[in-house]
PDB file of C-alpha atoms and ligand atoms in Angstrom:
ATOM      1  CA  UNK A 116     102.914  98.083 -30.602  1.00  0.00           C
ATOM      2  CA  UNK A 117     104.278  99.758 -33.658  1.00  0.00           C
ATOM      3  CA  UNK A 118     107.255  97.534 -34.636  1.00  0.00           C
ATOM      4  CA  UNK A 119     109.865  98.655 -37.201  1.00  0.00           C
ATOM      5  CA  UNK A 120     112.007  95.612 -38.169  1.00  0.00           C
ATOM      6  CA  UNK A 121     115.396  96.247 -39.845  1.00  0.00           C
ATOM      7  CA  UNK A 122     117.738  93.781 -41.451  1.00  0.00           C
ATOM      8  CA  UNK A 123     120.852  95.604 -40.241  1.00  0.00           C
ATOM      9  CA  UNK A 124     121.671  99.005 -38.613  1.00  0.00           C
ATOM     10  CA  UNK A 125     124.643 100.576 -36.743  1.00  0.00           C
ATOM     11  CA  UNK A 126     122.597 101.210 -33.591  1.00  0.00           C
ATOM     12  CA  UNK A 127     118.870 100.769 -32.943  1.00  0.00           C
ATOM     13  CA  UNK A 128     119.096 103.720 -30.398  1.00  0.00           C
ATOM     14  CA  UNK A 129     120.637 106.055 -32.866  1.00  0.00           C
ATOM     15  CA  UNK A 130     118.167 105.000 -35.620  1.00  0.00           C
ATOM     16  CA  UNK A 131     115.218 105.704 -33.254  1.00  0.00           C
ATOM     17  CA  UNK A 132     116.636 108.916 -32.005  1.00  0.00           C
ATOM     18  CA  UNK A 133     117.161 110.235 -35.590  1.00  0.00           C
ATOM     19  CA  UNK A 134     113.586 109.052 -36.447  1.00  0.00           C
ATOM     20  CA  UNK A 135     112.269 111.041 -33.556  1.00  0.00           C
ATOM     21  CA  UNK A 136     113.775 114.245 -34.797  1.00  0.00           C
ATOM     22  CA  UNK A 137     112.500 113.663 -38.380  1.00  0.00           C
ATOM     23  CA  UNK A 138     108.938 112.587 -37.647  1.00  0.00           C
ATOM     24  CA  UNK A 139     106.252 112.859 -35.023  1.00  0.00           C
ATOM     25  CA  UNK A 140     106.849 109.337 -33.892  1.00  0.00           C
ATOM     26  CA  UNK A 141     104.100 107.200 -32.493  1.00  0.00           C
ATOM     27  CA  UNK A 142     104.498 106.573 -28.680  1.00  0.00           C
ATOM     28  CA  UNK A 143     105.566 103.082 -28.038  1.00  0.00           C
ATOM     29  CA  UNK A 144     107.316 102.596 -31.392  1.00  0.00           C
ATOM     30  CA  UNK A 145     109.971  99.790 -31.138  1.00  0.00           C
ATOM     31  CA  UNK A 146     112.878  99.210 -33.526  1.00  0.00           C
ATOM     32  CA  UNK A 147     114.301  95.719 -33.832  1.00  0.00           C
ATOM     33  CA  UNK A 148     117.200  94.597 -35.945  1.00  0.00           C
ATOM     34  CA  UNK A 149     118.505  91.369 -37.259  1.00  0.00           C
ATOM     35  CA  UNK A 150     122.020  92.637 -37.144  1.00  0.00           C
ATOM     36  CA  UNK A 151     123.586  95.545 -35.127  1.00  0.00           C
ATOM     37  CA  UNK A 152     127.018  96.519 -36.303  1.00  0.00           C
ATOM     38  CA  UNK A 153     127.873  99.529 -34.003  1.00  0.00           C
ATOM     39  CA  UNK A 154     125.862  98.870 -30.760  1.00  0.00           C
ATOM     40  CA  UNK A 155     126.600 101.326 -28.084  1.00  0.00           C
ATOM     41  CA  UNK A 156     126.774 100.482 -24.433  1.00  0.00           C
ATOM     42  CA  UNK A 157     127.046 102.719 -21.321  1.00  0.00           C
ATOM     43  CA  UNK A 158     129.891 105.269 -20.909  1.00  0.00           C
ATOM     44  CA  UNK A 159     131.109 105.001 -24.497  1.00  0.00           C
ATOM     45  CA  UNK A 160     131.486 101.050 -24.547  1.00  0.00           C
ATOM     46  CA  UNK A 161     130.681  98.944 -27.508  1.00  0.00           C
ATOM     47  CA  UNK A 162     128.017  96.329 -27.337  1.00  0.00           C
ATOM     48  CA  UNK A 163     128.563  92.708 -28.515  1.00  0.00           C
ATOM     49  CA  UNK A 164     125.981  91.365 -31.096  1.00  0.00           C
ATOM     50  CA  UNK A 165     125.687  87.908 -32.731  1.00  0.00           C
ATOM     51  CA  UNK A 166     123.061  87.648 -35.446  1.00  0.00           C
ATOM     52  CA  UNK A 167     120.215  85.037 -34.794  1.00  0.00           C
ATOM     53  CA  UNK A 168     121.517  84.742 -31.261  1.00  0.00           C
ATOM     54  CA  UNK A 169     121.357  88.170 -29.697  1.00  0.00           C
ATOM     55  CA  UNK A 170     118.507  90.587 -29.429  1.00  0.00           C
ATOM     56  CA  UNK A 171     118.875  94.323 -30.003  1.00  0.00           C
ATOM     57  CA  UNK A 172     116.023  96.673 -29.978  1.00  0.00           C
ATOM     58  CA  UNK A 173     114.924 100.139 -28.755  1.00  0.00           C
ATOM     59  CA  UNK A 174     111.653 101.392 -27.466  1.00  0.00           C
ATOM     60  CA  UNK A 175     110.423 104.967 -27.905  1.00  0.00           C
ATOM     61  CA  UNK A 176     108.341 106.344 -24.953  1.00  0.00           C
ATOM     62  CA  UNK A 177     106.685 109.799 -25.003  1.00  0.00           C
ATOM     63  CA  UNK A 178     106.356 111.550 -21.590  1.00  0.00           C
ATOM     64  CA  UNK A 179     104.178 114.487 -20.508  1.00  0.00           C
ATOM     65  CA  UNK A 180     104.723 116.110 -17.145  1.00  0.00           C
ATOM     66  CA  UNK A 181     107.732 114.024 -16.084  1.00  0.00           C
ATOM     67  CA  UNK A 182     110.519 115.921 -14.514  1.00  0.00           C
ATOM     68  CA  UNK A 183     114.308 115.357 -15.021  1.00  0.00           C
ATOM     69  CA  UNK A 184     114.647 114.273 -11.468  1.00  0.00           C
ATOM     70  CA  UNK A 185     112.751 111.076 -12.601  1.00  0.00           C
ATOM     71  CA  UNK A 186     115.387 109.941 -15.006  1.00  0.00           C
ATOM     72  CA  UNK A 187     116.646 107.301 -12.697  1.00  0.00           C
ATOM     73  CA  UNK A 188     113.137 106.198 -11.932  1.00  0.00           C
ATOM     74  CA  UNK A 189     112.663 105.284 -15.649  1.00  0.00           C
ATOM     75  CA  UNK A 190     115.940 103.123 -15.480  1.00  0.00           C
ATOM     76  CA  UNK A 191     114.445 101.513 -12.345  1.00  0.00           C
ATOM     77  CA  UNK A 192     111.136 100.697 -14.118  1.00  0.00           C
ATOM     78  CA  UNK A 193     112.847  99.279 -17.137  1.00  0.00           C
ATOM     79  CA  UNK A 194     115.421  97.182 -15.156  1.00  0.00           C
ATOM     80  CA  UNK A 195     112.530  95.671 -12.951  1.00  0.00           C
ATOM     81  CA  UNK A 196     110.452  94.973 -15.953  1.00  0.00           C
ATOM     82  CA  UNK A 197     113.362  93.078 -17.584  1.00  0.00           C
ATOM     83  CA  UNK A 198     114.039  91.156 -14.439  1.00  0.00           C
ATOM     84  CA  UNK A 199     110.391  90.016 -14.104  1.00  0.00           C
ATOM     85  CA  UNK A 200     110.203  88.875 -17.730  1.00  0.00           C
ATOM     86  CA  UNK A 201     113.492  86.953 -17.484  1.00  0.00           C
ATOM     87  CA  UNK A 202     112.312  85.363 -14.338  1.00  0.00           C
ATOM     88  CA  UNK A 203     109.101  84.266 -16.177  1.00  0.00           C
ATOM     89  CA  UNK A 204     111.443  82.604 -18.889  1.00  0.00           C
ATOM     90  CA  UNK A 205     113.024  80.634 -15.963  1.00  0.00           C
ATOM     91  CA  UNK A 206     116.461  82.290 -15.858  1.00  0.00           C
ATOM     92  CA  UNK A 207     117.918  81.617 -12.452  1.00  0.00           C
ATOM     93  CA  UNK A 208     119.889  83.949 -10.030  1.00  0.00           C
ATOM     94  CA  UNK A 209     118.763  87.099 -11.507  1.00  0.00           C
ATOM     95  CA  UNK A 210     119.932  90.490 -10.100  1.00  0.00           C
ATOM     96  CA  UNK A 211     120.372  94.089 -11.060  1.00  0.00           C
ATOM     97  CA  UNK A 212     123.911  95.346 -11.076  1.00  0.00           C
ATOM     98  CA  UNK A 213     123.767  99.053 -10.404  1.00  0.00           C
ATOM     99  CA  UNK A 214     122.707 100.967 -12.216  1.00  0.00           C
ATOM    100  CA  UNK A 215     120.934  98.752 -14.816  1.00  0.00           C
ATOM    101  CA  UNK A 216     122.869  95.625 -15.783  1.00  0.00           C
ATOM    102  CA  UNK A 217     120.850  92.497 -15.676  1.00  0.00           C
ATOM    103  CA  UNK A 218     122.938  89.740 -14.169  1.00  0.00           C
ATOM    104  CA  UNK A 219     122.437  85.908 -14.079  1.00  0.00           C
ATOM    105  CA  UNK A 220     124.688  84.628 -11.413  1.00  0.00           C
ATOM    106  CA  UNK A 221     127.955  86.611 -11.705  1.00  0.00           C
ATOM    107  CA  UNK A 222     127.623  87.237 -15.427  1.00  0.00           C
ATOM    108  CA  UNK A 223     125.954  89.951 -17.508  1.00  0.00           C
ATOM    109  CA  UNK A 224     122.888  88.784 -19.408  1.00  0.00           C
ATOM    110  CA  UNK A 225     121.463  92.105 -20.538  1.00  0.00           C
ATOM    111  CA  UNK A 226     122.424  95.637 -20.937  1.00  0.00           C
ATOM    112  CA  UNK A 227     120.140  98.660 -21.032  1.00  0.00           C
ATOM    113  CA  UNK A 228     120.793 102.121 -22.494  1.00  0.00           C
ATOM    114  CA  UNK A 229     118.280 104.826 -21.705  1.00  0.00           C
ATOM    115  CA  UNK A 230     118.780 108.200 -23.603  1.00  0.00           C
ATOM    116  CA  UNK A 231     116.272 110.899 -22.615  1.00  0.00           C
ATOM    117  CA  UNK A 232     115.187 113.861 -24.636  1.00  0.00           C
ATOM    118  CA  UNK A 233     114.926 116.860 -22.248  1.00  0.00           C
ATOM    119  CA  UNK A 234     113.219 120.128 -22.571  1.00  0.00           C
ATOM    120  CA  UNK A 235     113.750 122.563 -19.761  1.00  0.00           C
ATOM    121  CA  UNK A 236     113.136 120.692 -16.570  1.00  0.00           C
ATOM    122  CA  UNK A 237     110.956 117.959 -18.272  1.00  0.00           C
ATOM    123  CA  UNK A 238     111.553 114.660 -19.988  1.00  0.00           C
ATOM    124  CA  UNK A 239     109.818 114.661 -23.241  1.00  0.00           C
ATOM    125  CA  UNK A 240     110.627 111.225 -24.346  1.00  0.00           C
ATOM    126  CA  UNK A 241     113.028 108.278 -23.853  1.00  0.00           C
ATOM    127  CA  UNK A 242     114.741 105.969 -26.205  1.00  0.00           C
ATOM    128  CA  UNK A 243     115.252 102.746 -24.254  1.00  0.00           C
ATOM    129  CA  UNK A 244     117.819 100.283 -25.827  1.00  0.00           C
ATOM    130  CA  UNK A 245     117.890  96.625 -24.855  1.00  0.00           C
ATOM    131  CA  UNK A 246     120.726  94.316 -25.694  1.00  0.00           C
ATOM    132  CA  UNK A 247     119.920  90.764 -24.487  1.00  0.00           C
ATOM    133  CA  UNK A 248     122.047  87.580 -25.098  1.00  0.00           C
ATOM    134  CA  UNK A 249     119.600  84.902 -25.882  1.00  0.00           C
ATOM    135  CA  UNK A 250     120.911  81.912 -27.719  1.00  0.00           C
ATOM    136  CA  UNK A 251     124.728  82.669 -27.673  1.00  0.00           C
ATOM    137  CA  UNK A 252     126.765  79.569 -26.947  1.00  0.00           C
ATOM    138  CA  UNK A 253     130.070  81.321 -26.047  1.00  0.00           C
ATOM    139  CA  UNK A 254     131.490  84.827 -25.814  1.00  0.00           C
ATOM    140  CA  UNK A 255     135.099  85.179 -27.167  1.00  0.00           C
ATOM    141  CA  UNK A 256     136.892  87.707 -25.079  1.00  0.00           C
ATOM    142  CA  UNK A 257     134.019  88.341 -22.808  1.00  0.00           C
ATOM    143  CA  UNK A 258     134.533  86.182 -19.826  1.00  0.00           C
ATOM    144  CA  UNK A 259     131.820  87.966 -17.739  1.00  0.00           C
ATOM    145  CA  UNK A 260     128.995  87.632 -20.295  1.00  0.00           C
ATOM    146  CA  UNK A 261     126.349  85.027 -20.368  1.00  0.00           C
ATOM    147  CA  UNK A 262     123.153  84.176 -22.427  1.00  0.00           C
ATOM    148  CA  UNK A 263     119.605  82.886 -21.590  1.00  0.00           C
ATOM    149  CA  UNK A 264     120.671  79.548 -23.208  1.00  0.00           C
ATOM    150  CA  UNK A 265     123.886  79.251 -21.043  1.00  0.00           C
ATOM    151  CA  UNK A 266     122.208  80.270 -17.817  1.00  0.00           C
ATOM    152  CA  UNK A 267     119.071  78.336 -18.085  1.00  0.00           C
ATOM    153  CA  UNK A 268     120.395  75.403 -20.135  1.00  0.00           C
ATOM    154  CA  UNK A 269     117.594  75.407 -22.625  1.00  0.00           C
ATOM    155  CA  UNK A 270     116.723  77.077 -25.867  1.00  0.00           C
ATOM    156  CA  UNK A 271     114.459  80.183 -26.425  1.00  0.00           C
ATOM    157  CA  UNK A 272     112.668  81.533 -29.415  1.00  0.00           C
ATOM    158  CA  UNK A 273     114.057  85.060 -30.167  1.00  0.00           C
ATOM    159  CA  UNK A 274     110.830  86.379 -31.552  1.00  0.00           C
ATOM    160  CA  UNK A 275     108.920  85.326 -28.420  1.00  0.00           C
ATOM    161  CA  UNK A 276     111.539  86.683 -26.106  1.00  0.00           C
ATOM    162  CA  UNK A 277     111.477  89.941 -27.976  1.00  0.00           C
ATOM    163  CA  UNK A 278     107.768  90.414 -28.139  1.00  0.00           C
ATOM    164  CA  UNK A 279     107.129  89.539 -24.501  1.00  0.00           C
ATOM    165  CA  UNK A 280     109.838  91.873 -23.290  1.00  0.00           C
ATOM    166  CA  UNK A 281     108.962  94.825 -25.611  1.00  0.00           C
ATOM    167  CA  UNK A 282     105.156  94.640 -24.818  1.00  0.00           C
ATOM    168  CA  UNK A 283     105.927  94.432 -21.130  1.00  0.00           C
ATOM    169  CA  UNK A 284     108.293  97.588 -21.309  1.00  0.00           C
ATOM    170  CA  UNK A 285     105.678  99.610 -23.185  1.00  0.00           C
ATOM    171  CA  UNK A 286     102.921  98.533 -20.766  1.00  0.00           C
ATOM    172  CA  UNK A 287     104.873  99.338 -17.744  1.00  0.00           C
ATOM    173  CA  UNK A 288     106.040 102.723 -18.960  1.00  0.00           C
ATOM    174  CA  UNK A 289     102.495 103.547 -19.835  1.00  0.00           C
ATOM    175  CA  UNK A 290     101.752 103.098 -15.927  1.00  0.00           C
ATOM    176  CA  UNK A 291     104.901 104.801 -14.917  1.00  0.00           C
ATOM    177  CA  UNK A 292     103.218 107.603 -13.141  1.00  0.00           C
ATOM    178  CA  UNK A 293     102.222 105.435 -10.151  1.00  0.00           C
ATOM    179  CA  UNK A 294     104.044 104.513  -6.965  1.00  0.00           C
ATOM    180  CA  UNK A 295     107.706 105.120  -7.305  1.00  0.00           C
ATOM    181  CA  UNK A 296     108.335 104.297  -3.585  1.00  0.00           C
ATOM    182  CA  UNK A 297     107.366 100.783  -4.162  1.00  0.00           C
ATOM    183  CA  UNK A 298     109.415 100.605  -7.357  1.00  0.00           C
ATOM    184  CA  UNK A 299     112.564 101.799  -5.587  1.00  0.00           C
ATOM    185  CA  UNK A 300     112.086  99.227  -2.765  1.00  0.00           C
ATOM    186  CA  UNK A 301     111.756  96.403  -5.263  1.00  0.00           C
ATOM    187  CA  UNK A 302     114.849  97.752  -7.186  1.00  0.00           C
ATOM    188  CA  UNK A 303     116.912  97.851  -3.875  1.00  0.00           C
ATOM    189  CA  UNK A 304     115.859  94.289  -3.040  1.00  0.00           C
ATOM    190  CA  UNK A 305     117.056  93.162  -6.523  1.00  0.00           C
ATOM    191  CA  UNK A 306     120.503  94.725  -6.396  1.00  0.00           C
ATOM    192  CA  UNK A 307     123.455  92.541  -7.134  1.00  0.00           C
ATOM    193  CA  UNK A 308     125.768  92.043  -4.161  1.00  0.00           C
ATOM    194  CA  UNK A 309     123.446  93.984  -1.801  1.00  0.00           C
ATOM    195  CA  UNK A 310     124.383  93.630   1.935  1.00  0.00           C
ATOM    196  CA  UNK A 311     127.617  91.720   0.967  1.00  0.00           C
ATOM    197  CA  UNK A 312     131.126  92.902   1.474  1.00  0.00           C
ATOM    198  CA  UNK A 313     132.500  93.842  -1.950  1.00  0.00           C
ATOM    199  CA  UNK A 314     135.695  95.517  -3.343  1.00  0.00           C
ATOM    200  CA  UNK A 315     135.132  98.830  -5.104  1.00  0.00           C
ATOM    201  CA  UNK A 316     137.497 101.392  -6.638  1.00  0.00           C
ATOM    202  CA  UNK A 317     136.979 105.125  -6.883  1.00  0.00           C
ATOM    203  CA  UNK A 318     139.370 107.683  -8.576  1.00  0.00           C
ATOM    204  CA  UNK A 319     141.976 107.319  -5.860  1.00  0.00           C
ATOM    205  CA  UNK A 320     141.956 103.815  -4.345  1.00  0.00           C
ATOM    206  CA  UNK A 321     140.398 100.404  -3.844  1.00  0.00           C
ATOM    207  CA  UNK A 322     138.372  99.848  -0.761  1.00  0.00           C
ATOM    208  CA  UNK A 323     135.884  97.299   0.800  1.00  0.00           C
ATOM    209  CA  UNK A 324     132.191  98.420   1.229  1.00  0.00           C
ATOM    210  CA  UNK A 325     128.720  97.085   1.388  1.00  0.00           C
ATOM    211  CA  UNK A 326     125.928  98.166  -1.124  1.00  0.00           C
ATOM    212  CA  UNK A 327     123.003  99.202   1.053  1.00  0.00           C
ATOM    213  CA  UNK A 328     120.720 100.755  -1.508  1.00  0.00           C
ATOM    214  CA  UNK A 329     120.245 103.794  -3.824  1.00  0.00           C
ATOM    215  CA  UNK A 330     119.170 107.394  -3.536  1.00  0.00           C
ATOM    216  CA  UNK A 331     116.264 108.615  -5.540  1.00  0.00           C
ATOM    217  CA  UNK A 332     118.595 110.451  -7.873  1.00  0.00           C
ATOM    218  CA  UNK A 333     120.305 107.166  -8.720  1.00  0.00           C
ATOM    219  CA  UNK A 334     123.428 107.487  -6.473  1.00  0.00           C
ATOM    220  CA  UNK A 335     124.670 104.173  -5.022  1.00  0.00           C
ATOM    221  CA  UNK A 336     124.597 104.091  -1.174  1.00  0.00           C
ATOM    222  CA  UNK A 337     127.659 102.197   0.111  1.00  0.00           C
ATOM    223  CA  UNK A 338     128.616 101.519   3.684  1.00  0.00           C
ATOM    224  CA  UNK A 339     132.295 101.813   4.018  1.00  0.00           C
ATOM    225  CA  UNK A 340     134.632 100.124   6.523  1.00  0.00           C
ATOM    226  CA  UNK A 341     134.370 102.679   9.336  1.00  0.00           C
ATOM    227  CA  UNK A 342     130.519 102.342   9.225  1.00  0.00           C
ATOM    228  CA  UNK A 343     129.836 105.612   7.429  1.00  0.00           C
ATOM    229  CA  UNK A 344     127.411 105.726   4.469  1.00  0.00           C
ATOM    230  CA  UNK A 345     128.618 107.308   1.162  1.00  0.00           C
ATOM    231  CA  UNK A 346     126.654 108.034  -2.084  1.00  0.00           C
ATOM    232  CA  UNK A 347     128.331 107.704  -5.504  1.00  0.00           C
ATOM    233  CA  UNK A 348     127.452 108.744  -9.018  1.00  0.00           C
ATOM    234  CA  UNK A 349     127.935 106.465 -11.905  1.00  0.00           C
ATOM    235  CA  UNK A 350     131.516 107.569 -12.901  1.00  0.00           C
ATOM    236  CA  UNK A 351     132.745 107.874  -9.383  1.00  0.00           C
ATOM    237  CA  UNK A 352     132.758 104.195  -8.313  1.00  0.00           C
ATOM    238  CA  UNK A 353     133.331 100.772  -9.822  1.00  0.00           C
ATOM    239  CA  UNK A 354     132.424  97.444  -8.300  1.00  0.00           C
ATOM    240  CA  UNK A 355     135.416  95.125  -8.787  1.00  0.00           C
ATOM    241  CA  UNK A 356     133.966  91.954  -7.301  1.00  0.00           C
TER     242      UNK A 356
HETATM  243  C1  LIG B 678     125.303  98.479 -21.408  1.00  0.00           C
HETATM  244  O1  LIG B 678     125.139  97.662 -20.628  1.00  0.00           O
HETATM  245  O2  LIG B 678     126.404  99.102 -21.578  1.00  0.00           O
HETATM  246  C2  LIG B 678     124.130  98.969 -22.363  1.00  0.00           C
HETATM  247  C3  LIG B 678     124.087  98.130 -23.620  1.00  0.00           C
HETATM  248  C4  LIG B 678     122.872  98.468 -24.355  1.00  0.00           C
HETATM  249  C5  LIG B 678     122.997  97.869 -25.759  1.00  0.00           C
HETATM  250  C6  LIG B 678     121.647  98.098 -26.509  1.00  0.00           C
HETATM  251  S1  LIG B 678     121.516  96.980 -27.929  1.00  0.00           S
HETATM  252  C7  LIG B 678     120.201  97.927 -28.531  1.00  0.00           C
HETATM  253  C8  LIG B 678     120.383  99.472 -28.243  1.00  0.00           C
HETATM  254  N1  LIG B 678     121.204  99.992 -29.288  1.00  0.00           N
HETATM  255  C9  LIG B 678     122.431 100.442 -28.984  1.00  0.00           C
HETATM  256  O3  LIG B 678     123.345 100.900 -29.755  1.00  0.00           O
HETATM  257  N2  LIG B 678     122.667 100.019 -27.676  1.00  0.00           N
HETATM  258  C10 LIG B 678     121.323  99.529 -27.023  1.00  0.00           C
END
């Protein structure tokens, strides 16, 4: 693994994307920072970071012959890899909140921001940003956040957590070309609140529904109260509880 260690940066995803444009970046390059001042989350959100307690890093993966319709499969692969690593570290009650938040119980432990470089109908490369709360003891103003420390009740070594996860992500993405059917099945089995009645909102209203799975393009399949099945894209639906 080619690891670039920074003392501080706005966003590791932005740094890695800029580096990709400027240089012929080695496949599997990882950028890790000790401090991230302008971390970005999904849909324009900001991402919380606490030095010496949080992990923020981004992985660059080059692809050849992968079509744009596989963008969601990349997120699936990364989410499952994180879930497996965190399980090995002994974190209880793990699940993937669609599309790719890693939950411990009802709280968010880890966020993933995948940004793909597209050329025509193909994905040329991906920058995969991981924000993981490791040793945080509290989260001011973020009642739905947790850390590895808070959920497992014991301490973790940031460097060890980083190298385990980064190596595993690079390894799994090097084998990404195989068996997506199996990958999607595992992802669906790991979905947060799957097969339970939940409250959702769309642009118009709140409604009850049951998460049943996902489509291969990433849409969430929800059974609504009259028994019909509907599929939603990311901005079309919000899981309230
Ligand atoms: C989310 O859940 O909204 C995604 C959060 C992703 C945060 C990580 S931290 C490292 C990388 N750099 C960023 O600016 N964002 C990602």
